[in-house]
Amino acid sequence: MSKTFVAILMGSDSDLPVMKATMEVLNKLQVPFEVKITSAHRTPAETHEYVTTAEQRGCKVFIAAAGLAAHLAGVVAGITLNPVIGVPMDAGPLQGMDALLSTAMMPGGVPVATVAIGKAGAKNAGYLAAQILSVADDELAIRVRQERAESGAAVVAKDAALQAELNAS
Ligand code: RP5
């Protein structure tokens, strides 16, 4: 039986520093993943080959990050019927707005779940992939719920510390 995993694709190694945030989230939630640098424009044949074989090997969710005229997520969505999450990168003078529109504005019938530009989007791609998988994985669902509760608790603790500091001054 193939092992379920998430594939993180990025159009260039220049996307890697931001996409490390996705890897951190998936590691924290104990979701297996692969990482692949492949480009919709520069290596179209390799992109097609990777997506097809990854699906056969058990990839259930694809995350695709790209900047500028960012077509990677859309191309991946044209190859697979598994969910595709697009992460627009800030890679040029338009500060990611070009990639946001290129990733989000897919024609009807070929969806890409597009997250925010840059690091917040990279993190959310990891969370969203985990949430998608957790629909059919009760143990992962518990980890996702626990992580969300911890992040809420951290905000409450920071507020309590701030209030204590303000009251003391
Ligand atoms: C996109 O072009 C990549 O995803 C990257 O965000 C951007 C710039 O790529 P490099 O010129 O740094 O390789 O395809």
JSON list of C-alpha atoms and ligand atoms in Angstrom, two decimals:
[
{"chain": "A", "resi": 1, "resn": "MET", "atom": "CA", "xyz": [0.00, 0.00, 0.00]},
{"chain": "A", "resi": 2, "resn": "SER", "atom": "CA", "xyz": [1.35, 3.48, -0.83]},
{"chain": "A", "resi": 3, "resn": "LYS", "atom": "CA", "xyz": [2.13, 5.88, 2.00]},
{"chain": "A", "resi": 4, "resn": "THR", "atom": "CA", "xyz": [0.10, 9.08, 2.18]},
{"chain": "A", "resi": 5, "resn": "PHE", "atom": "CA", "xyz": [2.17, 12.23, 1.83]},
{"chain": "A", "resi": 6, "resn": "VAL", "atom": "CA", "xyz": [2.03, 15.89, 0.82]},
{"chain": "A", "resi": 7, "resn": "ALA", "atom": "CA", "xyz": [4.16, 17.17, -2.07]},
{"chain": "A", "resi": 8, "resn": "ILE", "atom": "CA", "xyz": [5.64, 20.66, -1.80]},
{"chain": "A", "resi": 9, "resn": "LEU", "atom": "CA", "xyz": [6.61, 21.98, -5.22]},
{"chain": "A", "resi": 10, "resn": "MET", "atom": "CA", "xyz": [8.38, 25.26, -5.84]},
{"chain": "A", "resi": 11, "resn": "GLY", "atom": "CA", "xyz": [9.35, 26.99, -9.04]},
{"chain": "A", "resi": 12, "resn": "SER", "atom": "CA", "xyz": [12.87, 27.90, -7.94]},
{"chain": "A", "resi": 13, "resn": "ASP", "atom": "CA", "xyz": [15.33, 27.37, -5.14]},
{"chain": "A", "resi": 14, "resn": "SER", "atom": "CA", "xyz": [14.84, 31.09, -4.46]},
{"chain": "A", "resi": 15, "resn": "ASP", "atom": "CA", "xyz": [11.40, 30.13, -3.05]},
{"chain": "A", "resi": 16, "resn": "LEU", "atom": "CA", "xyz": [12.95, 27.74, -0.53]},
{"chain": "A", "resi": 17, "resn": "PRO", "atom": "CA", "xyz": [13.61, 30.15, 2.39]},
{"chain": "A", "resi": 18, "resn": "VAL", "atom": "CA", "xyz": [9.90, 31.09, 2.53]},
{"chain": "A", "resi": 19, "resn": "MET", "atom": "CA", "xyz": [8.67, 27.54, 1.92]},
{"chain": "A", "resi": 20, "resn": "LYS", "atom": "CA", "xyz": [10.64, 26.27, 4.92]},
{"chain": "A", "resi": 21, "resn": "ALA", "atom": "CA", "xyz": [7.65, 27.60, 6.91]},
{"chain": "A", "resi": 22, "resn": "THR", "atom": "CA", "xyz": [5.44, 24.98, 5.23]},
{"chain": "A", "resi": 23, "resn": "MET", "atom": "CA", "xyz": [7.89, 22.24, 6.12]},
{"chain": "A", "resi": 24, "resn": "GLU", "atom": "CA", "xyz": [8.01, 23.38, 9.75]},
{"chain": "A", "resi": 25, "resn": "VAL", "atom": "CA", "xyz": [4.21, 23.16, 10.04]},
{"chain": "A", "resi": 26, "resn": "LEU", "atom": "CA", "xyz": [4.04, 19.72, 8.43]},
{"chain": "A", "resi": 27, "resn": "ASN", "atom": "CA", "xyz": [6.89, 18.46, 10.60]},
{"chain": "A", "resi": 28, "resn": "LYS", "atom": "CA", "xyz": [5.15, 19.78, 13.72]},
{"chain": "A", "resi": 29, "resn": "LEU", "atom": "CA", "xyz": [1.93, 18.00, 12.75]},
{"chain": "A", "resi": 30, "resn": "GLN", "atom": "CA", "xyz": [3.85, 14.84, 11.78]},
{"chain": "A", "resi": 31, "resn": "VAL", "atom": "CA", "xyz": [2.61, 14.89, 8.19]},
{"chain": "A", "resi": 32, "resn": "PRO", "atom": "CA", "xyz": [5.03, 13.18, 5.76]},
{"chain": "A", "resi": 33, "resn": "PHE", "atom": "CA", "xyz": [6.07, 15.32, 2.80]},
{"chain": "A", "resi": 34, "resn": "GLU", "atom": "CA", "xyz": [8.39, 15.54, -0.18]},
{"chain": "A", "resi": 35, "resn": "VAL", "atom": "CA", "xyz": [9.95, 18.68, -1.60]},
{"chain": "A", "resi": 36, "resn": "LYS", "atom": "CA", "xyz": [10.59, 19.22, -5.31]},
{"chain": "A", "resi": 37, "resn": "ILE", "atom": "CA", "xyz": [11.98, 22.17, -7.24]},
{"chain": "A", "resi": 38, "resn": "THR", "atom": "CA", "xyz": [10.29, 22.16, -10.61]},
{"chain": "A", "resi": 39, "resn": "SER", "atom": "CA", "xyz": [9.00, 24.94, -12.82]},
{"chain": "A", "resi": 40, "resn": "ALA", "atom": "CA", "xyz": [5.87, 25.26, -14.96]},
{"chain": "A", "resi": 41, "resn": "HIS", "atom": "CA", "xyz": [7.89, 27.25, -17.48]},
{"chain": "A", "resi": 42, "resn": "ARG", "atom": "CA", "xyz": [11.47, 26.05, -17.22]},
{"chain": "A", "resi": 43, "resn": "THR", "atom": "CA", "xyz": [10.87, 22.31, -16.67]},
{"chain": "A", "resi": 44, "resn": "PRO", "atom": "CA", "xyz": [7.33, 21.53, -17.87]},
{"chain": "A", "resi": 45, "resn": "ALA", "atom": "CA", "xyz": [8.02, 17.87, -18.73]},
{"chain": "A", "resi": 46, "resn": "GLU", "atom": "CA", "xyz": [9.63, 17.20, -15.33]},
{"chain": "A", "resi": 47, "resn": "THR", "atom": "CA", "xyz": [6.70, 18.89, -13.57]},
{"chain": "A", "resi": 48, "resn": "HIS", "atom": "CA", "xyz": [4.23, 16.64, -15.37]},
{"chain": "A", "resi": 49, "resn": "GLU", "atom": "CA", "xyz": [6.30, 13.53, -14.66]},
{"chain": "A", "resi": 50, "resn": "TYR", "atom": "CA", "xyz": [6.69, 14.37, -10.96]},
{"chain": "A", "resi": 51, "resn": "VAL", "atom": "CA", "xyz": [2.99, 15.09, -10.34]},
{"chain": "A", "resi": 52, "resn": "THR", "atom": "CA", "xyz": [1.87, 11.93, -12.12]},
{"chain": "A", "resi": 53, "resn": "THR", "atom": "CA", "xyz": [4.29, 9.63, -10.31]},
{"chain": "A", "resi": 54, "resn": "ALA", "atom": "CA", "xyz": [3.82, 11.36, -6.92]},
{"chain": "A", "resi": 55, "resn": "GLU", "atom": "CA", "xyz": [0.09, 10.72, -7.15]},
{"chain": "A", "resi": 56, "resn": "GLN", "atom": "CA", "xyz": [0.76, 7.05, -7.89]},
{"chain": "A", "resi": 57, "resn": "ARG", "atom": "CA", "xyz": [3.11, 6.89, -4.88]},
{"chain": "A", "resi": 58, "resn": "GLY", "atom": "CA", "xyz": [0.49, 8.24, -2.46]},
{"chain": "A", "resi": 59, "resn": "CYS", "atom": "CA", "xyz": [0.57, 12.03, -2.66]},
{"chain": "A", "resi": 60, "resn": "LYS", "atom": "CA", "xyz": [-2.87, 13.23, -1.57]},
{"chain": "A", "resi": 61, "resn": "VAL", "atom": "CA", "xyz": [-2.33, 17.02, -1.50]},
{"chain": "A", "resi": 62, "resn": "PHE", "atom": "CA", "xyz": [-0.05, 19.15, -3.66]},
{"chain": "A", "resi": 63, "resn": "ILE", "atom": "CA", "xyz": [1.31, 22.50, -2.47]},
{"chain": "A", "resi": 64, "resn": "ALA", "atom": "CA", "xyz": [2.78, 24.62, -5.26]},
{"chain": "A", "resi": 65, "resn": "ALA", "atom": "CA", "xyz": [4.71, 27.85, -4.64]},
{"chain": "A", "resi": 66, "resn": "ALA", "atom": "CA", "xyz": [5.81, 30.23, -7.37]},
{"chain": "A", "resi": 67, "resn": "GLY", "atom": "CA", "xyz": [6.43, 33.89, -7.98]},
{"chain": "A", "resi": 68, "resn": "LEU", "atom": "CA", "xyz": [6.04, 36.37, -10.85]},
{"chain": "A", "resi": 69, "resn": "ALA", "atom": "CA", "xyz": [3.77, 34.88, -13.59]},
{"chain": "A", "resi": 70, "resn": "ALA", "atom": "CA", "xyz": [3.06, 32.00, -11.22]},
{"chain": "A", "resi": 71, "resn": "HIS", "atom": "CA", "xyz": [1.55, 29.15, -13.21]},
{"chain": "A", "resi": 72, "resn": "LEU", "atom": "CA", "xyz": [2.94, 26.20, -11.26]},
{"chain": "A", "resi": 73, "resn": "ALA", "atom": "CA", "xyz": [-0.13, 25.57, -9.06]},
{"chain": "A", "resi": 74, "resn": "GLY", "atom": "CA", "xyz": [-2.46, 25.92, -12.04]},
{"chain": "A", "resi": 75, "resn": "VAL", "atom": "CA", "xyz": [-0.42, 23.51, -14.14]},
{"chain": "A", "resi": 76, "resn": "VAL", "atom": "CA", "xyz": [-0.38, 20.98, -11.28]},
{"chain": "A", "resi": 77, "resn": "ALA", "atom": "CA", "xyz": [-4.16, 21.38, -10.91]},
{"chain": "A", "resi": 78, "resn": "GLY", "atom": "CA", "xyz": [-4.50, 20.60, -14.61]},
{"chain": "A", "resi": 79, "resn": "ILE", "atom": "CA", "xyz": [-2.69, 17.28, -14.12]},
{"chain": "A", "resi": 80, "resn": "THR", "atom": "CA", "xyz": [-4.19, 15.94, -10.88]},
{"chain": "A", "resi": 81, "resn": "LEU", "atom": "CA", "xyz": [-7.65, 15.81, -9.33]},
{"chain": "A", "resi": 82, "resn": "ASN", "atom": "CA", "xyz": [-6.17, 15.83, -5.81]},
{"chain": "A", "resi": 83, "resn": "PRO", "atom": "CA", "xyz": [-6.41, 19.15, -3.93]},
{"chain": "A", "resi": 84, "resn": "VAL", "atom": "CA", "xyz": [-3.83, 21.76, -4.97]},
{"chain": "A", "resi": 85, "resn": "ILE", "atom": "CA", "xyz": [-2.85, 24.62, -2.68]},
{"chain": "A", "resi": 86, "resn": "GLY", "atom": "CA", "xyz": [-1.11, 27.55, -4.35]},
{"chain": "A", "resi": 87, "resn": "VAL", "atom": "CA", "xyz": [1.33, 29.80, -2.48]},
{"chain": "A", "resi": 88, "resn": "PRO", "atom": "CA", "xyz": [2.07, 33.11, -4.25]},
{"chain": "A", "resi": 89, "resn": "MET", "atom": "CA", "xyz": [5.68, 34.23, -3.74]},
{"chain": "A", "resi": 90, "resn": "ASP", "atom": "CA", "xyz": [6.89, 37.81, -3.49]},
{"chain": "A", "resi": 91, "resn": "ALA", "atom": "CA", "xyz": [9.62, 37.52, -6.12]},
{"chain": "A", "resi": 92, "resn": "GLY", "atom": "CA", "xyz": [9.61, 40.81, -8.01]},
{"chain": "A", "resi": 93, "resn": "PRO", "atom": "CA", "xyz": [8.64, 44.47, -8.28]},
{"chain": "A", "resi": 94, "resn": "LEU", "atom": "CA", "xyz": [4.91, 43.76, -7.85]},
{"chain": "A", "resi": 95, "resn": "GLN", "atom": "CA", "xyz": [5.55, 42.25, -4.40]},
{"chain": "A", "resi": 96, "resn": "GLY", "atom": "CA", "xyz": [3.61, 39.06, -5.06]},
{"chain": "A", "resi": 97, "resn": "MET", "atom": "CA", "xyz": [0.43, 40.63, -6.45]},
{"chain": "A", "resi": 98, "resn": "ASP", "atom": "CA", "xyz": [1.37, 39.20, -9.85]},
{"chain": "A", "resi": 99, "resn": "ALA", "atom": "CA", "xyz": [1.74, 35.70, -8.36]},
{"chain": "A", "resi": 100, "resn": "LEU", "atom": "CA", "xyz": [-1.43, 36.06, -6.27]},
{"chain": "A", "resi": 101, "resn": "LEU", "atom": "CA", "xyz": [-3.56, 36.80, -9.31]},
{"chain": "A", "resi": 102, "resn": "SER", "atom": "CA", "xyz": [-1.81, 34.21, -11.51]},
{"chain": "A", "resi": 103, "resn": "THR", "atom": "CA", "xyz": [-2.38, 31.55, -8.86]},
{"chain": "A", "resi": 104, "resn": "ALA", "atom": "CA", "xyz": [-5.92, 32.43, -7.80]},
{"chain": "A", "resi": 105, "resn": "MET", "atom": "CA", "xyz": [-7.61, 33.35, -11.06]},
{"chain": "A", "resi": 106, "resn": "MET", "atom": "CA", "xyz": [-8.09, 29.83, -12.37]},
{"chain": "A", "resi": 107, "resn": "PRO", "atom": "CA", "xyz": [-10.78, 29.04, -14.92]},
{"chain": "A", "resi": 108, "resn": "GLY", "atom": "CA", "xyz": [-13.91, 27.31, -13.59]},
{"chain": "A", "resi": 109, "resn": "GLY", "atom": "CA", "xyz": [-13.47, 23.56, -13.13]},
{"chain": "A", "resi": 110, "resn": "VAL", "atom": "CA", "xyz": [-9.76, 23.61, -12.28]},
{"chain": "A", "resi": 111, "resn": "PRO", "atom": "CA", "xyz": [-9.51, 24.97, -8.72]},
{"chain": "A", "resi": 112, "resn": "VAL", "atom": "CA", "xyz": [-6.41, 26.06, -6.86]},
{"chain": "A", "resi": 113, "resn": "ALA", "atom": "CA", "xyz": [-6.90, 26.83, -3.15]},
{"chain": "A", "resi": 114, "resn": "THR", "atom": "CA", "xyz": [-4.83, 29.99, -2.98]},
{"chain": "A", "resi": 115, "resn": "VAL", "atom": "CA", "xyz": [-3.35, 31.19, 0.30]},
{"chain": "A", "resi": 116, "resn": "ALA", "atom": "CA", "xyz": [-1.73, 34.52, 1.24]},
{"chain": "A", "resi": 117, "resn": "ILE", "atom": "CA", "xyz": [1.42, 35.92, -0.35]},
{"chain": "A", "resi": 118, "resn": "GLY", "atom": "CA", "xyz": [4.67, 34.90, 1.33]},
{"chain": "A", "resi": 119, "resn": "LYS", "atom": "CA", "xyz": [5.37, 33.44, 4.74]},
{"chain": "A", "resi": 120, "resn": "ALA", "atom": "CA", "xyz": [1.82, 33.51, 6.17]},
{"chain": "A", "resi": 121, "resn": "GLY", "atom": "CA", "xyz": [0.64, 31.72, 3.03]},
{"chain": "A", "resi": 122, "resn": "ALA", "atom": "CA", "xyz": [3.46, 29.20, 3.28]},
{"chain": "A", "resi": 123, "resn": "LYS", "atom": "CA", "xyz": [2.43, 28.40, 6.86]},
{"chain": "A", "resi": 124, "resn": "ASN", "atom": "CA", "xyz": [-1.24, 28.21, 5.98]},
{"chain": "A", "resi": 125, "resn": "ALA", "atom": "CA", "xyz": [-0.52, 25.88, 3.07]},
{"chain": "A", "resi": 126, "resn": "GLY", "atom": "CA", "xyz": [0.89, 23.44, 5.62]},
{"chain": "A", "resi": 127, "resn": "TYR", "atom": "CA", "xyz": [-2.08, 23.82, 7.95]},
{"chain": "A", "resi": 128, "resn": "LEU", "atom": "CA", "xyz": [-4.59, 23.53, 5.13]},
{"chain": "A", "resi": 129, "resn": "ALA", "atom": "CA", "xyz": [-2.94, 20.39, 3.74]},
{"chain": "A", "resi": 130, "resn": "ALA", "atom": "CA", "xyz": [-3.02, 18.86, 7.22]},
{"chain": "A", "resi": 131, "resn": "GLN", "atom": "CA", "xyz": [-6.66, 19.82, 7.68]},
{"chain": "A", "resi": 132, "resn": "ILE", "atom": "CA", "xyz": [-7.56, 18.22, 4.34]},
{"chain": "A", "resi": 133, "resn": "LEU", "atom": "CA", "xyz": [-5.82, 14.98, 5.30]},
{"chain": "A", "resi": 134, "resn": "SER", "atom": "CA", "xyz": [-7.33, 15.07, 8.81]},
{"chain": "A", "resi": 135, "resn": "VAL", "atom": "CA", "xyz": [-10.82, 14.57, 7.39]},
{"chain": "A", "resi": 136, "resn": "ALA", "atom": "CA", "xyz": [-9.84, 10.91, 6.92]},
{"chain": "A", "resi": 137, "resn": "ASP", "atom": "CA", "xyz": [-7.26, 10.65, 9.72]},
{"chain": "A", "resi": 138, "resn": "ASP", "atom": "CA", "xyz": [-8.59, 10.93, 13.28]},
{"chain": "A", "resi": 139, "resn": "GLU", "atom": "CA", "xyz": [-5.15, 11.02, 14.92]},
{"chain": "A", "resi": 140, "resn": "LEU", "atom": "CA", "xyz": [-4.01, 13.85, 12.68]},
{"chain": "A", "resi": 141, "resn": "ALA", "atom": "CA", "xyz": [-7.27, 15.67, 13.42]},
{"chain": "A", "resi": 142, "resn": "ILE", "atom": "CA", "xyz": [-6.42, 15.54, 17.13]},
{"chain": "A", "resi": 143, "resn": "ARG", "atom": "CA", "xyz": [-2.94, 16.97, 16.48]},
{"chain": "A", "resi": 144, "resn": "VAL", "atom": "CA", "xyz": [-4.36, 19.77, 14.32]},
{"chain": "A", "resi": 145, "resn": "ARG", "atom": "CA", "xyz": [-6.95, 20.63, 16.99]},
{"chain": "A", "resi": 146, "resn": "GLN", "atom": "CA", "xyz": [-4.31, 20.56, 19.73]},
{"chain": "A", "resi": 147, "resn": "GLU", "atom": "CA", "xyz": [-1.98, 22.83, 17.74]},
{"chain": "A", "resi": 148, "resn": "ARG", "atom": "CA", "xyz": [-4.80, 25.33, 17.14]},
{"chain": "A", "resi": 149, "resn": "ALA", "atom": "CA", "xyz": [-5.60, 25.33, 20.86]},
{"chain": "A", "resi": 150, "resn": "GLU", "atom": "CA", "xyz": [-1.93, 25.89, 21.71]},
{"chain": "A", "resi": 151, "resn": "SER", "atom": "CA", "xyz": [-1.67, 28.86, 19.35]},
{"chain": "A", "resi": 152, "resn": "GLY", "atom": "CA", "xyz": [-4.78, 30.37, 20.99]},
{"chain": "A", "resi": 153, "resn": "ALA", "atom": "CA", "xyz": [-3.34, 29.74, 24.45]},
{"chain": "A", "resi": 154, "resn": "ALA", "atom": "CA", "xyz": [-0.12, 31.53, 23.41]},
{"chain": "A", "resi": 155, "resn": "VAL", "atom": "CA", "xyz": [-2.12, 34.66, 22.50]},
{"chain": "A", "resi": 156, "resn": "VAL", "atom": "CA", "xyz": [-3.97, 34.55, 25.84]},
{"chain": "A", "resi": 157, "resn": "ALA", "atom": "CA", "xyz": [-0.66, 34.17, 27.70]},
{"chain": "A", "resi": 158, "resn": "LYS", "atom": "CA", "xyz": [0.91, 37.11, 25.84]},
{"chain": "A", "resi": 159, "resn": "ASP", "atom": "CA", "xyz": [-2.10, 39.28, 26.64]},
{"chain": "A", "resi": 160, "resn": "ALA", "atom": "CA", "xyz": [-1.93, 38.28, 30.32]},
{"chain": "A", "resi": 161, "resn": "ALA", "atom": "CA", "xyz": [1.77, 39.23, 30.39]},
{"chain": "A", "resi": 162, "resn": "LEU", "atom": "CA", "xyz": [1.01, 42.59, 28.76]},
{"chain": "A", "resi": 163, "resn": "GLN", "atom": "CA", "xyz": [-1.82, 43.35, 31.19]},
{"chain": "A", "resi": 164, "resn": "ALA", "atom": "CA", "xyz": [0.42, 42.48, 34.14]},
{"chain": "A", "resi": 165, "resn": "GLU", "atom": "CA", "xyz": [3.15, 44.77, 32.80]},
{"chain": "A", "resi": 166, "resn": "LEU", "atom": "CA", "xyz": [0.69, 47.65, 32.25]},
{"chain": "A", "resi": 167, "resn": "ASN", "atom": "CA", "xyz": [-0.84, 47.24, 35.71]},
{"chain": "A", "resi": 168, "resn": "ALA", "atom": "CA", "xyz": [2.62, 47.27, 37.31]},
{"chain": "A", "resi": 169, "resn": "SER", "atom": "CA", "xyz": [3.62, 50.56, 35.65]},
{"chain": "B", "resi": 1, "resn": "RP5", "atom": "C1", "xyz": [9.27, 31.69, -10.37]},
{"chain": "B", "resi": 1, "resn": "RP5", "atom": "O1", "xyz": [10.08, 32.78, -10.65]},
{"chain": "B", "resi": 1, "resn": "RP5", "atom": "C2", "xyz": [9.85, 31.05, -9.15]},
{"chain": "B", "resi": 1, "resn": "RP5", "atom": "O2", "xyz": [8.87, 30.36, -8.45]},
{"chain": "B", "resi": 1, "resn": "RP5", "atom": "C3", "xyz": [10.42, 32.20, -8.39]},
{"chain": "B", "resi": 1, "resn": "RP5", "atom": "O3", "xyz": [9.51, 32.67, -7.38]},
{"chain": "B", "resi": 1, "resn": "RP5", "atom": "C4", "xyz": [10.60, 33.29, -9.44]},
{"chain": "B", "resi": 1, "resn": "RP5", "atom": "C5", "xyz": [12.02, 33.70, -9.62]},
{"chain": "B", "resi": 1, "resn": "RP5", "atom": "O4", "xyz": [12.79, 32.56, -9.90]},
{"chain": "B", "resi": 1, "resn": "RP5", "atom": "P1", "xyz": [14.40, 32.67, -9.99]},
{"chain": "B", "resi": 1, "resn": "RP5", "atom": "O5", "xyz": [14.69, 33.60, -11.12]},
{"chain": "B", "resi": 1, "resn": "RP5", "atom": "O6", "xyz": [14.87, 33.21, -8.66]},
{"chain": "B", "resi": 1, "resn": "RP5", "atom": "O7", "xyz": [14.89, 31.26, -10.22]},
{"chain": "B", "resi": 1, "resn": "RP5", "atom": "O8", "xyz": [9.22, 30.79, -11.43]}
]
